[in-house]
Coordinates of C-alpha atoms in Angstrom, one line a residue:
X1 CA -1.6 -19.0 38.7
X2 CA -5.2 -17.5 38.4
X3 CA -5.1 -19.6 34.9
X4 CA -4.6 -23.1 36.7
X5 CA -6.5 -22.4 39.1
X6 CA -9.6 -21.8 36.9
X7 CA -9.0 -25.0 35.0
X8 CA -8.7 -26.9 38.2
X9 CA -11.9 -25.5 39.5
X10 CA -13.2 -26.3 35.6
X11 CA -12.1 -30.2 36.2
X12 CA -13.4 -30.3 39.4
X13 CA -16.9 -29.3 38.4
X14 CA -17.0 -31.0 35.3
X15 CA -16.3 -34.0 36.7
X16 CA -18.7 -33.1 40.1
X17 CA -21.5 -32.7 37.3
X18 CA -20.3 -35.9 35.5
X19 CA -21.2 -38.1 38.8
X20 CA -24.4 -36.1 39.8
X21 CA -25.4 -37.4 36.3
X22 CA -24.5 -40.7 37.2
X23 CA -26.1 -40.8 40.4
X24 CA -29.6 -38.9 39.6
X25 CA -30.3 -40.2 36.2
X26 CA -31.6 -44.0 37.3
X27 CA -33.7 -42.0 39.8
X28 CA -35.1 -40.0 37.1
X29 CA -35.6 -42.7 34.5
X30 CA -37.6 -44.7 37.5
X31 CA -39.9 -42.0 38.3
X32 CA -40.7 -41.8 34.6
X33 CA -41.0 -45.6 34.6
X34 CA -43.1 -45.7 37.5
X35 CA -46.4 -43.4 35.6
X36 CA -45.9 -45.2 32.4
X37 CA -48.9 -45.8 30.1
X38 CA -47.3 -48.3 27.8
X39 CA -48.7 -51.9 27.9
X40 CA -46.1 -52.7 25.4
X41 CA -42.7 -55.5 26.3
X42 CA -40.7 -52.2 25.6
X43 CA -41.7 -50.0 27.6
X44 CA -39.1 -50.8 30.2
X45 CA -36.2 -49.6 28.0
X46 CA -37.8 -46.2 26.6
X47 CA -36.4 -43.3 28.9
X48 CA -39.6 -41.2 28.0
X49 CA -42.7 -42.5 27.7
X50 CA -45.2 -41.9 25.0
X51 CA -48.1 -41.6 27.3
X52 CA -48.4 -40.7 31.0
X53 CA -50.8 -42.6 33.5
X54 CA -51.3 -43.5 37.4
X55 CA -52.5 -46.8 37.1
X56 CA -49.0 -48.3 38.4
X57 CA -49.9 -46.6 41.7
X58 CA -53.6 -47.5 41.8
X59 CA -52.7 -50.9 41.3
X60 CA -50.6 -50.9 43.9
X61 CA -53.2 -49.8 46.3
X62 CA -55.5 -52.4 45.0
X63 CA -53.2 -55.0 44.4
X64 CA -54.3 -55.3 41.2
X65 CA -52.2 -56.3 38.1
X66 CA -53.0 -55.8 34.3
X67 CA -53.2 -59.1 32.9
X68 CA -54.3 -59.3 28.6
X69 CA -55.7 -55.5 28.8
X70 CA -58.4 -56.9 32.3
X71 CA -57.7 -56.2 35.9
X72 CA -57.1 -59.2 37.6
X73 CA -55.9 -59.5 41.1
X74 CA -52.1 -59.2 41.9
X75 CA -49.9 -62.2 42.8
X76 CA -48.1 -59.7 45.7
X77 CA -49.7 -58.0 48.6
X78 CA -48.2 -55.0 48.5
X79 CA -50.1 -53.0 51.1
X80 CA -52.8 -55.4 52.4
X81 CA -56.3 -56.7 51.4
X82 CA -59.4 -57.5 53.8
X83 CA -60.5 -61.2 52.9
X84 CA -63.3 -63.1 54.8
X85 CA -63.4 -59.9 57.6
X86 CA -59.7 -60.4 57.6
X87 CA -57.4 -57.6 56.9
X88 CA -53.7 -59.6 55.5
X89 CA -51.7 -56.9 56.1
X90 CA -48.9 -56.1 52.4
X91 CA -45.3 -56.1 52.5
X92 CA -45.1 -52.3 52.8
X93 CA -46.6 -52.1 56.3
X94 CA -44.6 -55.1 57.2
X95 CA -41.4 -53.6 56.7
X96 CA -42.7 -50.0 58.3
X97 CA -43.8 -52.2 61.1
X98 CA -40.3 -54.0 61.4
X99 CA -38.2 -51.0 60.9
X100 CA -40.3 -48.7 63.6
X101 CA -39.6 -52.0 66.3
X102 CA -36.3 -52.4 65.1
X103 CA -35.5 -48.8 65.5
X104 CA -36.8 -48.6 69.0
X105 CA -34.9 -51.4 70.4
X106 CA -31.8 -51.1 68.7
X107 CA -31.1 -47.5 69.3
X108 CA -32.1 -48.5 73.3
X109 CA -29.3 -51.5 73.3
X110 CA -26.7 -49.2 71.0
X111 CA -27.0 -46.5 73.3
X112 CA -27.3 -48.2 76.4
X113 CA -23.8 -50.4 75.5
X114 CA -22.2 -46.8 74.1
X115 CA -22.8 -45.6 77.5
X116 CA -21.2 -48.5 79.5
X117 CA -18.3 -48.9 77.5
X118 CA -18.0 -44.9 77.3
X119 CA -18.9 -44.6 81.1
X120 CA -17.9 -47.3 83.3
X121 CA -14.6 -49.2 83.8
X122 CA -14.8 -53.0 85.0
X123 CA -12.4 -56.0 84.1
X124 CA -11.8 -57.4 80.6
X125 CA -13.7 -54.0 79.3
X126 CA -11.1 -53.4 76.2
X127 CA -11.0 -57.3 75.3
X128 CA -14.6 -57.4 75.1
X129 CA -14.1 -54.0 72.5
X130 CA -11.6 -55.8 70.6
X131 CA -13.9 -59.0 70.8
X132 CA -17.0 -57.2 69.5
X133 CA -14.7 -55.0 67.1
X134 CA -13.8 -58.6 65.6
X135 CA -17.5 -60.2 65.5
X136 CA -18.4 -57.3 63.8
X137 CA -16.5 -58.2 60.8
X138 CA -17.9 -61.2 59.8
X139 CA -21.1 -61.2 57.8
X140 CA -24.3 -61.6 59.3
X141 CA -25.8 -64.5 57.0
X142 CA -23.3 -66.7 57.1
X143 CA -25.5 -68.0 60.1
X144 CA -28.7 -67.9 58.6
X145 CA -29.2 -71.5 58.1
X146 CA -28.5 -72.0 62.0
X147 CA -31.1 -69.4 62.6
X148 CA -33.4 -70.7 60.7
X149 CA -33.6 -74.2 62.2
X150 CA -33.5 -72.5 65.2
X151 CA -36.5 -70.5 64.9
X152 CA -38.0 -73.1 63.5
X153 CA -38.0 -75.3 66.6
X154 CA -39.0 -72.4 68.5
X155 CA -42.2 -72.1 66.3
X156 CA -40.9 -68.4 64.8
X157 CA -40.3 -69.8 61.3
X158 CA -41.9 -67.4 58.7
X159 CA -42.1 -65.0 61.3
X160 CA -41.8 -61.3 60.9
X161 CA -40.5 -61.5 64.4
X162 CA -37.9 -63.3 63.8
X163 CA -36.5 -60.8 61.2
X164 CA -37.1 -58.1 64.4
X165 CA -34.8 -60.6 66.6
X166 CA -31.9 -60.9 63.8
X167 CA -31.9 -57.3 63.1
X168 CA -31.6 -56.6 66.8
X169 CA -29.6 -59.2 67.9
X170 CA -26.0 -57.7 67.2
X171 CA -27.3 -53.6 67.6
X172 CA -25.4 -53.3 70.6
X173 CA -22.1 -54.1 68.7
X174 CA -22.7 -50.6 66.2
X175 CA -21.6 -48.3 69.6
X176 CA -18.4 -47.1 68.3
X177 CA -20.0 -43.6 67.0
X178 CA -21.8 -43.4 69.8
X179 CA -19.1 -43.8 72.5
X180 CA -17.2 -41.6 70.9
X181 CA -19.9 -38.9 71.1
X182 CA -20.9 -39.4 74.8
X183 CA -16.7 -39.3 75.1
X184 CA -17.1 -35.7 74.3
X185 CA -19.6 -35.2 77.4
X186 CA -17.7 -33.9 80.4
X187 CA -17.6 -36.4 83.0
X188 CA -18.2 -33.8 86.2
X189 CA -22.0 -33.8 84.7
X190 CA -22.1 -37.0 85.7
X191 CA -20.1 -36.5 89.3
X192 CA -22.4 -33.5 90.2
X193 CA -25.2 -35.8 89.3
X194 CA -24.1 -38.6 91.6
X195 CA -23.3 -36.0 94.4
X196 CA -27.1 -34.7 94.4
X197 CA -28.2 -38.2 94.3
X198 CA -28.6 -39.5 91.1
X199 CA -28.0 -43.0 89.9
X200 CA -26.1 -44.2 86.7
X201 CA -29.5 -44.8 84.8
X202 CA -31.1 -41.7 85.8
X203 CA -27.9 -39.4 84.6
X204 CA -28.2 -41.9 81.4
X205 CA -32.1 -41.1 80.3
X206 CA -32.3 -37.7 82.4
X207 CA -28.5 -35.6 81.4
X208 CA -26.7 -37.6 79.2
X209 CA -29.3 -38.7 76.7
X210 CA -30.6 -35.2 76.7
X211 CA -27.5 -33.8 75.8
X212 CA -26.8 -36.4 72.9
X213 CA -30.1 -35.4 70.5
X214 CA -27.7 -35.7 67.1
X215 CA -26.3 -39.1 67.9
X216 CA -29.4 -40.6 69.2
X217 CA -31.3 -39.1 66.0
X218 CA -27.7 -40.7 64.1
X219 CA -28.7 -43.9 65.5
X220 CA -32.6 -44.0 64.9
X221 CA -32.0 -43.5 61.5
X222 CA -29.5 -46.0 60.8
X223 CA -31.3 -48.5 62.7
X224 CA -34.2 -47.5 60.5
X225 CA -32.6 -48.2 57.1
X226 CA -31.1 -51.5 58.2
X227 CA -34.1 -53.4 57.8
X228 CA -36.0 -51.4 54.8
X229 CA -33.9 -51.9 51.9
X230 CA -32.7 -55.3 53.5
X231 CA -33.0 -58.5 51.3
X232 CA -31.3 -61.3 51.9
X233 CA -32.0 -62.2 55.4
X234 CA -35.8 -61.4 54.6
X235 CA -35.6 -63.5 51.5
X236 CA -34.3 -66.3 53.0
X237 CA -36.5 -66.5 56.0
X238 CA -39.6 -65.6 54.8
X239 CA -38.8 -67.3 51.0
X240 CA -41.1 -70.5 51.5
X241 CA -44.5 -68.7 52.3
X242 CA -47.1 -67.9 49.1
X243 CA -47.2 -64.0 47.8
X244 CA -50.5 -63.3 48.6
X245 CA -50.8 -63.6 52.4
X246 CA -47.5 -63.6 53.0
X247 CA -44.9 -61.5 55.6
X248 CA -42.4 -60.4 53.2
X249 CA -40.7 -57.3 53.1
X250 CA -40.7 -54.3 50.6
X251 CA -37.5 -55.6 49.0
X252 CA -38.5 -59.8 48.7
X253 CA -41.9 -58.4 46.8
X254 CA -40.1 -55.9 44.6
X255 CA -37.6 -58.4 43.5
X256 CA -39.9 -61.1 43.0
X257 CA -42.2 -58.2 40.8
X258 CA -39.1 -57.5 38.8
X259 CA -39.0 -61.5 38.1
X260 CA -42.2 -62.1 37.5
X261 CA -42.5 -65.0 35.2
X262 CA -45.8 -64.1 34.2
X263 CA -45.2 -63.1 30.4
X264 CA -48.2 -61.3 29.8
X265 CA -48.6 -59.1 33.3
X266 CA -44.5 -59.0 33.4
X267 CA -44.4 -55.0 31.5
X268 CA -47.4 -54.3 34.3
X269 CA -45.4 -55.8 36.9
X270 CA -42.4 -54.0 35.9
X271 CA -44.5 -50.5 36.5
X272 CA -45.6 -51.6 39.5
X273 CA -41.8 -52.5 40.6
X274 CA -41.0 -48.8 39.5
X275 CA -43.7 -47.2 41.2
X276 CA -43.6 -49.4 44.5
X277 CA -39.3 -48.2 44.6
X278 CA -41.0 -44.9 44.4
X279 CA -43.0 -45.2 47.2
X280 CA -40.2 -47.1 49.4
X281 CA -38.3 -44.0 48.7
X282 CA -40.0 -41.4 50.1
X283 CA -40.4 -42.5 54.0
X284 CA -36.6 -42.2 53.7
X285 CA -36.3 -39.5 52.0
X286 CA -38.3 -37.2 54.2
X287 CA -36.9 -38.5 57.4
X288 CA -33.4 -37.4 56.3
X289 CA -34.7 -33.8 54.9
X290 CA -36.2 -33.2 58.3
X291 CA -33.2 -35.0 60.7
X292 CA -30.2 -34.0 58.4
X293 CA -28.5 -31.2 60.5
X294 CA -28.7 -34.0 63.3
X295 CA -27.4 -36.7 61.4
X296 CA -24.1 -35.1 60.4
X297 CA -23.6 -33.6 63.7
X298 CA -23.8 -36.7 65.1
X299 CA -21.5 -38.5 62.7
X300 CA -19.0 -35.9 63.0
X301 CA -19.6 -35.3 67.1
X302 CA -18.7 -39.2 67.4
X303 CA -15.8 -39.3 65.0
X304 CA -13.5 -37.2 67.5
X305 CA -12.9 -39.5 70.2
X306 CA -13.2 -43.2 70.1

């Protein structure tokens, strides 16, 4: 028995090691890309490169490009230039921007329609569940065209605020998780509340939210994400404008980098791609270091009762 049982703990690692590979070595071999010194066409195939440099970085900064060994200024604004005393603000504050507005309002509406559903009791209040349950299954661009038109005619079209009112727009159907945390919550908190005088908002915002810090961190965070890796929507909404003064998102100007047909800046474009993935990553990345004990608290709080 102690003989199987150290070869199935021998699989089990080997094959745990096998996907950590997996996983970590494109993160690896893009951090290498991303302070390459090669100006060579194959330099975005070498794992290792020969020499070592920050210009990828700089030139993001600067949005500069490498064009025939010159500087020359980049076709994407990645972080923003001041032209004429006007300061065009790059793709990388634009989607910070989106995802801190995004973030604020969907987490209020998720919440806020967690609570009601989780709270109150008034007519049709499982149908419209089942209802939203069903919406939610359907894909969001499947309307995109309509959209479009639509804030078009409303004079939003290549708007970043119109990304904010698509990404928004549905956060109220994502309350599953969070009624099932605020489930949890006894419900004489809220009775001794209303017997001293309290109202339903004020036991929302002054007990209950106070009480709910992982799934209201759960929810900031996923409402972050939504928008900073997104493409499609972006892409589609915000595809007809020029590069250079232009409200795309982190994810439309790293694509179009990586398809840069530009032959001769296309091996400094693809550094730049590497290095400006780099940079997208680390926002992330430090939120969920510091909010991590939250996050899975929260996921696992609202997973009990639904």
């Amino acid at each position: 028995m102690r003989a199987k049982k150290i070869v199935g703990d021998t699989i089990v690692y080997v094959v745990l090691a096998f996907m950590v590979v997996v996983w970590v070595f494109p993160l690896i071999w893009l951090i290498l890309q991303s302070f390459s010194g090669e100006t060579g066409s194959g330099s975005s195939v070498r794992f290792m490169p020969i020499s070592w440099s920050t210009d990828p970085y700089v030139q993001l900064f600067t949005n500069t490009i490498e064009r025939n060994g010159q500087l020359v200024a980049s076709d994407y604004n990645f972080f923003g230039y001041v032209e004429n005393g006007v300061f065009y603000p790059g793709a990388f504050l634009n989607t910070i921007w989106i995802s801190i507005v995004v973030m604020i309002v969907s987490t209020l509406f998720t919440l806020m329609a967690a609570y009601a559903f989780s709270r109150l009791r008034f007519k049709s209040r499982t149908k419209m569940m089942r209802v939203i349950l069903i919406l939610g299954m359907f894909p969001g661009f499947i309307t995109l065209i309509v959209l479009k038109e639509v804030f078009g005619m409303i004079g939003l079209s290549q708007n970043l605020w119109a990304l904010v009112i698509i990404y928004c727009g549905g956060a109220g159907m994502n309350y599953y998780i969070s009624k099932g945390f605020f489930d949890t919550i006894s419900r004489q908190i809220d009775e001794a509340a209303m017997v001293d005088g309290a109202t339903r908002f004020q036991i929302f915002y002054k007990i209950t939210l106070p009480l709910s810090k992982p799934i209201v961190v759960n929810v900031a965070l996923t409402a972050f994400m939504s928008p900073w890796g997104e493409y499609v929507t972006s892409s589609f909404l915000m595809g007809g404008q020029t590069p250079e003064k232009t409200n795309w998102t982190v994810a439309k100007t790293l694509w179009a980098m990586l398809n840069s047909g530009d032959m001769p800046s296309r091996p400094a474009y693809w550094r730049s791609f590497c290095a400006g993935a780099v940079i997208v990553a680390i926002p992330t990345t430090l939120i969920f270091m510091f909010m991590q004990k939250y996050y899975v608290s929260g996921v696992t709080g609202g997973a009990v009762k639904g």
